[in-house]
PDB file of C-alpha atoms in Angstrom:
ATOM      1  CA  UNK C   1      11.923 -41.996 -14.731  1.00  0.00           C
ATOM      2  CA  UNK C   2      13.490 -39.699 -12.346  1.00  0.00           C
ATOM      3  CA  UNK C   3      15.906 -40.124  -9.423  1.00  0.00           C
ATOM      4  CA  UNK C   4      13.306 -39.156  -7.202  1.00  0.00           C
ATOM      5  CA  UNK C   5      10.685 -42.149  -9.011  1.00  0.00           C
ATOM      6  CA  UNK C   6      12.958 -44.608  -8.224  1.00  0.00           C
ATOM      7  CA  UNK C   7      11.500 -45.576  -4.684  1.00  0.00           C
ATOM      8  CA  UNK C   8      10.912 -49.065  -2.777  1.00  0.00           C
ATOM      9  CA  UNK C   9       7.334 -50.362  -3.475  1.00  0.00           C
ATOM     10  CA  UNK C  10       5.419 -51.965  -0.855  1.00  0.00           C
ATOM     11  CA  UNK C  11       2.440 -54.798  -0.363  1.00  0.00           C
ATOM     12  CA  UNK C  12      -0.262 -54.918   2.135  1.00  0.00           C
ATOM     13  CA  UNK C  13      -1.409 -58.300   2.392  1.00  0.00           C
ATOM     14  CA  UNK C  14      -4.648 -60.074   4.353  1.00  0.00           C
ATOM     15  CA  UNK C  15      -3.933 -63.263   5.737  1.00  0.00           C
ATOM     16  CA  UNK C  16      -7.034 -65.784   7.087  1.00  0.00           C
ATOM     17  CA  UNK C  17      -8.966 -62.158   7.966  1.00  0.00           C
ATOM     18  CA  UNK C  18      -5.814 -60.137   9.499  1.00  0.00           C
ATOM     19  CA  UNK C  19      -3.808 -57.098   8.463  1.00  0.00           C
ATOM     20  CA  UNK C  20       0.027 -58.394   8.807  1.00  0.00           C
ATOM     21  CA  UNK C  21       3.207 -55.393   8.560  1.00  0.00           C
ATOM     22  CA  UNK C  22       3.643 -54.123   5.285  1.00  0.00           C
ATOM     23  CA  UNK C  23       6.357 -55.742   3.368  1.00  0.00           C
ATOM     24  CA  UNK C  24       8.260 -53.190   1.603  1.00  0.00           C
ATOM     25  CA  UNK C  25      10.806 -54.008  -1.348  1.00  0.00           C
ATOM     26  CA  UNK C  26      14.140 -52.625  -2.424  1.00  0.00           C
ATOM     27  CA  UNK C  27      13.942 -52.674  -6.464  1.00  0.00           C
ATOM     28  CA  UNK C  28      17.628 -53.665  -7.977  1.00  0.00           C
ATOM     29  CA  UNK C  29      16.832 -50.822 -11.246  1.00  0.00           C
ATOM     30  CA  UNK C  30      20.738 -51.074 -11.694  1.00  0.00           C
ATOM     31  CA  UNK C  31      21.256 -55.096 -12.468  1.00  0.00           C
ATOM     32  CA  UNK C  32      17.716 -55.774 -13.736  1.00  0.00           C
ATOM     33  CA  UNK C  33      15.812 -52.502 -14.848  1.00  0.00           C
ATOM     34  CA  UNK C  34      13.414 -54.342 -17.229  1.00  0.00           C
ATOM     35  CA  UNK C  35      12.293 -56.945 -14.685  1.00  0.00           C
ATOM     36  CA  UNK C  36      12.242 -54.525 -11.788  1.00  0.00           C
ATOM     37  CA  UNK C  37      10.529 -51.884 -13.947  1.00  0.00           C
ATOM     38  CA  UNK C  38       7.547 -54.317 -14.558  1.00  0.00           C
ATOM     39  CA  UNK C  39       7.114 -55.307 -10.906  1.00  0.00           C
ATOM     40  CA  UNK C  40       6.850 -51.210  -9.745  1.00  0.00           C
ATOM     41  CA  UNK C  41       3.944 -50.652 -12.342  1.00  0.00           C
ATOM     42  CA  UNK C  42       2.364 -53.269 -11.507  1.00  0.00           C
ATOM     43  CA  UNK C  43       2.355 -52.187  -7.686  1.00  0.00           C
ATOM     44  CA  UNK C  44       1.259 -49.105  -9.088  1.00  0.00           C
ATOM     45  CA  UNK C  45      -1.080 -50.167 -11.176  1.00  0.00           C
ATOM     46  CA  UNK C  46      -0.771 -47.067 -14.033  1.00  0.00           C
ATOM     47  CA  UNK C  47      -0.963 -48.902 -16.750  1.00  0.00           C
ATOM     48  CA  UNK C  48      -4.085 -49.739 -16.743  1.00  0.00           C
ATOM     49  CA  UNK C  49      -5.462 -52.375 -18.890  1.00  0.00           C
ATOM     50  CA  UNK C  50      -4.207 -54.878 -20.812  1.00  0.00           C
ATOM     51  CA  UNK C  51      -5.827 -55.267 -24.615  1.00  0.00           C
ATOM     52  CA  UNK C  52      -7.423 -58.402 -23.315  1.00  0.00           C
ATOM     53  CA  UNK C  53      -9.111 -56.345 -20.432  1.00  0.00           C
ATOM     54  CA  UNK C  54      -6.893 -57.650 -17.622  1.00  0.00           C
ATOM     55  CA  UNK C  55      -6.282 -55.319 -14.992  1.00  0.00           C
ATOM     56  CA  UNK C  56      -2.248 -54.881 -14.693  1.00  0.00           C
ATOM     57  CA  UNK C  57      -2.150 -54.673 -11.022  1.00  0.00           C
ATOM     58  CA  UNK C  58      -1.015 -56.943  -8.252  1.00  0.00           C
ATOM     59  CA  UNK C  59      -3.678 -55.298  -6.459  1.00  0.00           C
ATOM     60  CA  UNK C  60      -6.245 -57.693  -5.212  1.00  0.00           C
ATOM     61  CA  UNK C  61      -4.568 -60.403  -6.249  1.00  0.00           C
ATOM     62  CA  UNK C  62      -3.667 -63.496  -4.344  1.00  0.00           C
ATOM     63  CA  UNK C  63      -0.365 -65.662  -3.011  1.00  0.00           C
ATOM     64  CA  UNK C  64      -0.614 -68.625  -5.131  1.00  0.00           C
ATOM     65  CA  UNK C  65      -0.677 -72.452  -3.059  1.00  0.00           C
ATOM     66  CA  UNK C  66       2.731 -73.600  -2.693  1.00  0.00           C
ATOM     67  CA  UNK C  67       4.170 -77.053  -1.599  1.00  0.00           C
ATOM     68  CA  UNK C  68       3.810 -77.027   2.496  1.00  0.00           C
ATOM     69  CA  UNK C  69       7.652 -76.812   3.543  1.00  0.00           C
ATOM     70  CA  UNK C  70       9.110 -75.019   0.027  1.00  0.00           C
ATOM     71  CA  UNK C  71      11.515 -72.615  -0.290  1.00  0.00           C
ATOM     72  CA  UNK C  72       9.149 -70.125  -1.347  1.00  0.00           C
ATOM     73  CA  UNK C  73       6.180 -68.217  -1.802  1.00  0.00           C
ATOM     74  CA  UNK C  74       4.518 -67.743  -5.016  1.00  0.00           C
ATOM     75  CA  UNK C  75       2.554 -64.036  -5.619  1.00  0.00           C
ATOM     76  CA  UNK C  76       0.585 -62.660  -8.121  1.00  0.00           C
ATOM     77  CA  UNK C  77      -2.323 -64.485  -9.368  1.00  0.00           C
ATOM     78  CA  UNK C  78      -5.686 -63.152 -10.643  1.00  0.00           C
ATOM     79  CA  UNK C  79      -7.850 -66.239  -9.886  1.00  0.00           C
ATOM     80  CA  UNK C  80      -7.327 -68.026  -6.274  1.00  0.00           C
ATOM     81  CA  UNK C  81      -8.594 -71.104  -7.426  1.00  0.00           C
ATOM     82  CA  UNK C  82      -6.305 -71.926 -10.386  1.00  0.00           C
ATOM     83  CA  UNK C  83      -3.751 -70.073  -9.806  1.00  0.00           C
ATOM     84  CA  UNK C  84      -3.914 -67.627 -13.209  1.00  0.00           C
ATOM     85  CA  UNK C  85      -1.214 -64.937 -13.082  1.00  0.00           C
ATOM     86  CA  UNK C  86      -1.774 -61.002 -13.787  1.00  0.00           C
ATOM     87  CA  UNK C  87       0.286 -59.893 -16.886  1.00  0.00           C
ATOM     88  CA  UNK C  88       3.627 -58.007 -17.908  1.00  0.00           C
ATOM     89  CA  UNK C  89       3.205 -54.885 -18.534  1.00  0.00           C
ATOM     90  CA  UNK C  90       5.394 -55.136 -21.450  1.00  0.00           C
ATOM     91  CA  UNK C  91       2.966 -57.426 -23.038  1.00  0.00           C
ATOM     92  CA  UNK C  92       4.185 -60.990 -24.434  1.00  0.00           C
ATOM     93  CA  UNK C  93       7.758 -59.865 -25.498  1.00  0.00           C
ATOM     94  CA  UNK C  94      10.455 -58.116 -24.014  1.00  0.00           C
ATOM     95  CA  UNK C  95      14.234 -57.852 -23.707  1.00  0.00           C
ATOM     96  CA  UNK C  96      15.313 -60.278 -20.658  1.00  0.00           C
ATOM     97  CA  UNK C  97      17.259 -59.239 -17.737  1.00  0.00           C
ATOM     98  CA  UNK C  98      18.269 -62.772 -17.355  1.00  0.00           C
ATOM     99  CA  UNK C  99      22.032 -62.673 -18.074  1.00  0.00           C
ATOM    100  CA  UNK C 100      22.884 -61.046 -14.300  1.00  0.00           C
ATOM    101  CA  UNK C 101      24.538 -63.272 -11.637  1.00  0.00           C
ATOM    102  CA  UNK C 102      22.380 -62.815  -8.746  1.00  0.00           C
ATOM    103  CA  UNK C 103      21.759 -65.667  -6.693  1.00  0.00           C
ATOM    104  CA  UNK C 104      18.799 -67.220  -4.874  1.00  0.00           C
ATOM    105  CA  UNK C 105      21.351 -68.293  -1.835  1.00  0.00           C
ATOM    106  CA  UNK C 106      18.733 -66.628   1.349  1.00  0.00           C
ATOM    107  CA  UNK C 107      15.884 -65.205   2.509  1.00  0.00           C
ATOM    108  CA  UNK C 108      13.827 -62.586   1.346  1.00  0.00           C
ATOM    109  CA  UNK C 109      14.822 -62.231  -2.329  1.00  0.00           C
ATOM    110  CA  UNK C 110      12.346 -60.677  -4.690  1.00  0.00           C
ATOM    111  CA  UNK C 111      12.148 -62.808  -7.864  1.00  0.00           C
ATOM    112  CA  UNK C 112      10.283 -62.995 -11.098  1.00  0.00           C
ATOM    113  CA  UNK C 113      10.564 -65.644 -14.413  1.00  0.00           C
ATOM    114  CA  UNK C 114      13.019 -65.246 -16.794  1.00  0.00           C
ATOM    115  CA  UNK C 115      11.149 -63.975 -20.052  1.00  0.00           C
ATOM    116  CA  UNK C 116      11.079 -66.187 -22.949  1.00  0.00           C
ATOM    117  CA  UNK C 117       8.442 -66.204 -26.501  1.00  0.00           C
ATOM    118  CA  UNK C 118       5.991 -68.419 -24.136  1.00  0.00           C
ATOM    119  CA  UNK C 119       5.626 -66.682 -20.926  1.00  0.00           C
ATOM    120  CA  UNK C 120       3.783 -63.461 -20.715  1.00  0.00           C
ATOM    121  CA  UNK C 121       2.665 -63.503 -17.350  1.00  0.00           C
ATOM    122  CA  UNK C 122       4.424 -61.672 -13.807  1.00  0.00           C
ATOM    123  CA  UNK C 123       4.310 -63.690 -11.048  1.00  0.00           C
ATOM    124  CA  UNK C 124       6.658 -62.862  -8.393  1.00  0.00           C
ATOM    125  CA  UNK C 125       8.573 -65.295  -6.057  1.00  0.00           C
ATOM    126  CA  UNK C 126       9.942 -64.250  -2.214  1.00  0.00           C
ATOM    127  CA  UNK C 127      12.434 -66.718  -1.256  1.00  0.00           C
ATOM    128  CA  UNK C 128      12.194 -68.519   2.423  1.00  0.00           C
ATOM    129  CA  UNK C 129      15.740 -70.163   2.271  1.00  0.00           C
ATOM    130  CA  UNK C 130      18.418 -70.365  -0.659  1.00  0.00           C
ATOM    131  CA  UNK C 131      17.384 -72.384  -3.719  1.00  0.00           C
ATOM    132  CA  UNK C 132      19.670 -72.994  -6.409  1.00  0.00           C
ATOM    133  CA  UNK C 133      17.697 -74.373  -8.522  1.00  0.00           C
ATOM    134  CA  UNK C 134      15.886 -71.339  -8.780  1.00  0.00           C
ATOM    135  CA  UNK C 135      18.848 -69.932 -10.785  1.00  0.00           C
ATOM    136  CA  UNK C 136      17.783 -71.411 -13.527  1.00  0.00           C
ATOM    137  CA  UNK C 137      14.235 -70.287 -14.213  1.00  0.00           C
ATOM    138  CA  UNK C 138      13.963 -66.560 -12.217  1.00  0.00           C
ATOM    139  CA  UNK C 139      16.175 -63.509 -11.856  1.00  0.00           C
ATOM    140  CA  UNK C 140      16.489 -61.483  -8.736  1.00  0.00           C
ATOM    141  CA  UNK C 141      15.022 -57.850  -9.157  1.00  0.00           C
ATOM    142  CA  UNK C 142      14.718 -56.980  -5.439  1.00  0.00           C
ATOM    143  CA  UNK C 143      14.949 -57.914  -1.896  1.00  0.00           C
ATOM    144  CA  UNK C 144      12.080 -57.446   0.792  1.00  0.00           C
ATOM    145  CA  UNK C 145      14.045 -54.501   3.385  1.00  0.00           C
ATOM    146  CA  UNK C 146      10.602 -54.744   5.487  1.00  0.00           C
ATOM    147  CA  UNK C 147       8.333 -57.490   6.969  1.00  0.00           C
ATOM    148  CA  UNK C 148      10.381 -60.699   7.168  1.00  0.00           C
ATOM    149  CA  UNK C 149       7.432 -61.592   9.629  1.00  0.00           C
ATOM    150  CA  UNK C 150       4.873 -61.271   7.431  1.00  0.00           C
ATOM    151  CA  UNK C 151       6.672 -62.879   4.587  1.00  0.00           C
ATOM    152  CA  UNK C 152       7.540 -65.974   7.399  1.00  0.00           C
ATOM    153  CA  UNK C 153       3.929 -66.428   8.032  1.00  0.00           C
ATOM    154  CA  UNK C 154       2.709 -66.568   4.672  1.00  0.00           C
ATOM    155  CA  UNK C 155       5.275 -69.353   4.227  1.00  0.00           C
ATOM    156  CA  UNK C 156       3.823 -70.968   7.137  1.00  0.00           C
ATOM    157  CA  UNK C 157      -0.384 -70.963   6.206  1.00  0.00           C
ATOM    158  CA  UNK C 158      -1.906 -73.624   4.986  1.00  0.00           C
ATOM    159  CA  UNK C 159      -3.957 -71.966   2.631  1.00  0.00           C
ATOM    160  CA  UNK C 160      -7.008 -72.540   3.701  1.00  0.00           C
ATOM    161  CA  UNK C 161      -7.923 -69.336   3.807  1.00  0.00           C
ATOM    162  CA  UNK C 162      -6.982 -67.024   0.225  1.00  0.00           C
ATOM    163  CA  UNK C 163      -3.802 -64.681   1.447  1.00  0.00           C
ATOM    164  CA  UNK C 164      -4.941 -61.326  -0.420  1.00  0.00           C
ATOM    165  CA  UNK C 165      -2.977 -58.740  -1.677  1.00  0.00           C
ATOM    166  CA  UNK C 166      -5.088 -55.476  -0.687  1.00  0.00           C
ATOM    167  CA  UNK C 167      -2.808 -52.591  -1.010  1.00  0.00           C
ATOM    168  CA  UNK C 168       0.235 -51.923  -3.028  1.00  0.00           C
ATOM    169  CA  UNK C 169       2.362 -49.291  -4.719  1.00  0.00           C
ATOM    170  CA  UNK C 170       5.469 -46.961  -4.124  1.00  0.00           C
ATOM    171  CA  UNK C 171       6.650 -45.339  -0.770  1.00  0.00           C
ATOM    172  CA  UNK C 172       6.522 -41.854  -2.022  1.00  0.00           C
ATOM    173  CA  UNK C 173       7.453 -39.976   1.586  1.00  0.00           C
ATOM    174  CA  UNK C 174      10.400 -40.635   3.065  1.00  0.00           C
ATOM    175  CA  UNK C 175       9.445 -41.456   5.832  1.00  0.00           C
ATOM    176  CA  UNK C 176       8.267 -44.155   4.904  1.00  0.00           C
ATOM    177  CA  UNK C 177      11.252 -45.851   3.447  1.00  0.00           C
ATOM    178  CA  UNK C 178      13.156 -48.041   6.215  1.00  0.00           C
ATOM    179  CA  UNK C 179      16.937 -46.788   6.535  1.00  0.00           C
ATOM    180  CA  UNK C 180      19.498 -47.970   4.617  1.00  0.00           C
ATOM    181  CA  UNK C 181      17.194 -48.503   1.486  1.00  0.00           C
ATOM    182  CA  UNK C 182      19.471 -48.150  -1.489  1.00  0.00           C
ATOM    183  CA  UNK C 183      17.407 -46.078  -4.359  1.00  0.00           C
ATOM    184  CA  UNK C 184      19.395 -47.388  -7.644  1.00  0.00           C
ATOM    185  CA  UNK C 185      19.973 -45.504 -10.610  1.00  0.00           C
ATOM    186  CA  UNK C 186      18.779 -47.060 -14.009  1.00  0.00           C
ATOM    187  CA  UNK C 187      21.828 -47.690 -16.135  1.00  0.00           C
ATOM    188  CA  UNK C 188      22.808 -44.712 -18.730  1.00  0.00           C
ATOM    189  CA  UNK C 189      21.023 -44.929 -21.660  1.00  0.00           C
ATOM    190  CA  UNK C 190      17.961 -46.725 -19.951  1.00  0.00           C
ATOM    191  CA  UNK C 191      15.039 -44.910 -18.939  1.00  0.00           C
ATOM    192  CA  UNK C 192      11.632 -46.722 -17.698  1.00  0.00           C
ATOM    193  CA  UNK C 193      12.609 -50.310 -18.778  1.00  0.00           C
ATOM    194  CA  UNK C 194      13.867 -49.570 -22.364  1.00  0.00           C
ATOM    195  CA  UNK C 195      16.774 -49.021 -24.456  1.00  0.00           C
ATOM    196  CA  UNK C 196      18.221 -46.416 -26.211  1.00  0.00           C
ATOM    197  CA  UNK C 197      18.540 -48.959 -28.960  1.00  0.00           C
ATOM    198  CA  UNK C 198      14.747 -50.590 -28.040  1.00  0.00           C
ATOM    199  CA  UNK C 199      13.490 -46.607 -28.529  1.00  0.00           C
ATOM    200  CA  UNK C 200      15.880 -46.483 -32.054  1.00  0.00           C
ATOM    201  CA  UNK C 201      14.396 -49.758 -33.267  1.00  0.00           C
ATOM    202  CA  UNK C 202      10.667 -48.672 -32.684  1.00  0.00           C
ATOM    203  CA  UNK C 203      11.130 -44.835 -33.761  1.00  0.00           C
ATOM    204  CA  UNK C 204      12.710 -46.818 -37.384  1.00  0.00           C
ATOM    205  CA  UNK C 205       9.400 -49.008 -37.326  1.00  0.00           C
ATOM    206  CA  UNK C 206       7.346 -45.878 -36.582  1.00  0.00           C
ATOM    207  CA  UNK C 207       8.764 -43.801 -39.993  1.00  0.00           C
ATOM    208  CA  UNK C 208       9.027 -47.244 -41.772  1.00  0.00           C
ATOM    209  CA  UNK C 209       5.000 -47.628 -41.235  1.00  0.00           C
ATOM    210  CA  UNK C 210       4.762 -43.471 -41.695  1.00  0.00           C
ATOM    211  CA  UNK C 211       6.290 -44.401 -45.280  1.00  0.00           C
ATOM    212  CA  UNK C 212       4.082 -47.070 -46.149  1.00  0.00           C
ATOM    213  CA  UNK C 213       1.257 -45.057 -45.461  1.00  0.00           C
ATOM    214  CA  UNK C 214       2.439 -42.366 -47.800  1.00  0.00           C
ATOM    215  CA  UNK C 215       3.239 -44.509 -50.366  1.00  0.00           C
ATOM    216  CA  UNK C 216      -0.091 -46.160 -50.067  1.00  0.00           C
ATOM    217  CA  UNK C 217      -1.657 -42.645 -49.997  1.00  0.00           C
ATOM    218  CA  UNK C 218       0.013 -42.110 -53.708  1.00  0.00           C
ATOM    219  CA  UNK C 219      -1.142 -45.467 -54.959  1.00  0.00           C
ATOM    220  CA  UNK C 220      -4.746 -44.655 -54.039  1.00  0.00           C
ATOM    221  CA  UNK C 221      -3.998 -41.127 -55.956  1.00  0.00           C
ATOM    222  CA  UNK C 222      -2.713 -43.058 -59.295  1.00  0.00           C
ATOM    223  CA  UNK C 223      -5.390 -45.587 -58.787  1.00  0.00           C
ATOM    224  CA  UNK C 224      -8.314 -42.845 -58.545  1.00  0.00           C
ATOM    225  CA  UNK C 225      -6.443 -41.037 -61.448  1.00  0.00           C
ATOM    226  CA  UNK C 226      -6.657 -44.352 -63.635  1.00  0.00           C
ATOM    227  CA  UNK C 227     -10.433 -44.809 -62.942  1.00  0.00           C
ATOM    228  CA  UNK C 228     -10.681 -41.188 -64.031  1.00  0.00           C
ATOM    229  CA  UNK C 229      -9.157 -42.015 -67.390  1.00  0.00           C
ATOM    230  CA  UNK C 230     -11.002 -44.760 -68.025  1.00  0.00           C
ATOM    231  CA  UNK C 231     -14.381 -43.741 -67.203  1.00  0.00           C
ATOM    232  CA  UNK C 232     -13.597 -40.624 -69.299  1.00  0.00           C
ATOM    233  CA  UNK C 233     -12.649 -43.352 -72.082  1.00  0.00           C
ATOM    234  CA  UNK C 234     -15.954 -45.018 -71.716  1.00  0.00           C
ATOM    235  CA  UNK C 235     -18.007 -41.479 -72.401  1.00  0.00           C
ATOM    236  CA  UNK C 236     -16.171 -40.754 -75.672  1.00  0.00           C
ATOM    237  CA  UNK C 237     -16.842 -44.533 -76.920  1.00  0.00           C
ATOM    238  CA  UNK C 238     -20.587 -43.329 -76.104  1.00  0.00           C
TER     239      UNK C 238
END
């Protein structure tokens, strides 16, 4: 990813049927490149598909239904109704960015679940008021730079009516990005999410596998060579 990729991303959302300001997000690349890595693509959407054909994009997706007075608001999910979340784009495993000290102490903080074996899914929290307790189960990756008014009002729906993302991606002009937007650098030796030592480990499994199939292609040589022998056997018995 380049310096020049590493831009805010921004959501569009539809609340009981009317456009509200665009929020857009700082990303925090530096402190939690993994987790803040999965939330741009899936703004952006270029991944694609999932291998279980779910669409890895927070596009058209929905603000979950949170408990009236919380200190947050929940984003993310694929089905209104129950409440389903979209995907990583990692798939089910990948390293956590879960060690960093960032707290949930105000408003406006981008958050996402700490990964662990069972959870494979991205939702995304924006916080209304500090939580502690939030600590514990999400890291920070970000912090919403535009439409506090937007992210007040979501807070304050009832949810009778489905609040829709419709839009969302990365703020490729500049003028689009609100002053004083930090763009962070990804930490040396990280590029797109992943290690130098991630991209070590899966070039070794990539010649490991490359091996195995040669070796298999000289077993299927010895193995044809042995039926060879034998059926040439079986003529001179004739």
């Amino acid at each position: 990813m380049t310096e020049e990729e590493k831009l805010p991303v921004f959501m569009d959302v539809f609340i009981a049927g009317m456009y509200y300001e665009r929020m857009v997000f700082e990303l925090f690349y530096d402190i939690t490149p993994y987790t803040a890595e999965d939330f741009r693509a899936l703004c952006t959407g270029e991944k694609g598909v999932s291998p279980n054909d779910t669409f890895l994009c927070y596009a058209n997706c929905f603000f979950h239904k949170v408990k009236k007075g919380g200190s947050y608001v929940k984003g993310g999910a694929i089905n209104y109704e129950t409440g389903e979340d979209v995907q990583s784009v990692f798939g089910p495993y990948f390293f956590d960015d879960g060690s960093n000290n960032l707290k949930h102490d105000k408003e406006g903080l981008l958050s996402m679940p700490r990964r662990d074996f069972r959870d494979c899914r991205s939702h995304f929290l924006i916080t209304l008021r500090a939580d502690e307790s939030l600590d514990r189960t999400h890291v920070v990756t970000g912090k919403l730079v535009e439409g506090m008014d937007t992210l007040r009002e979501i807070g304050q729906t009832s949810f009778d009516w489905a609040v829709r993302i419709v839009g969302c991606g990365m703020l490729y002009n500049a003028r689009d990005i609100p002053p004083g937007v930090i763009i962070r650098p990804l930490p040396r030796g990280k590029r797109d999410g992943v290690s130098s030592k991630g991209r070590e480990r899966r070039e070794g499994r990539r010649k490991r596998i490359k091996n195995d199939d040669r070796d298999d292609s000289k077993g299927k040589e010895r193995r044809e060579g042995r039926r060879r022998r034998i059926k040439g056997d079986g003529r001179d018995d004739y």
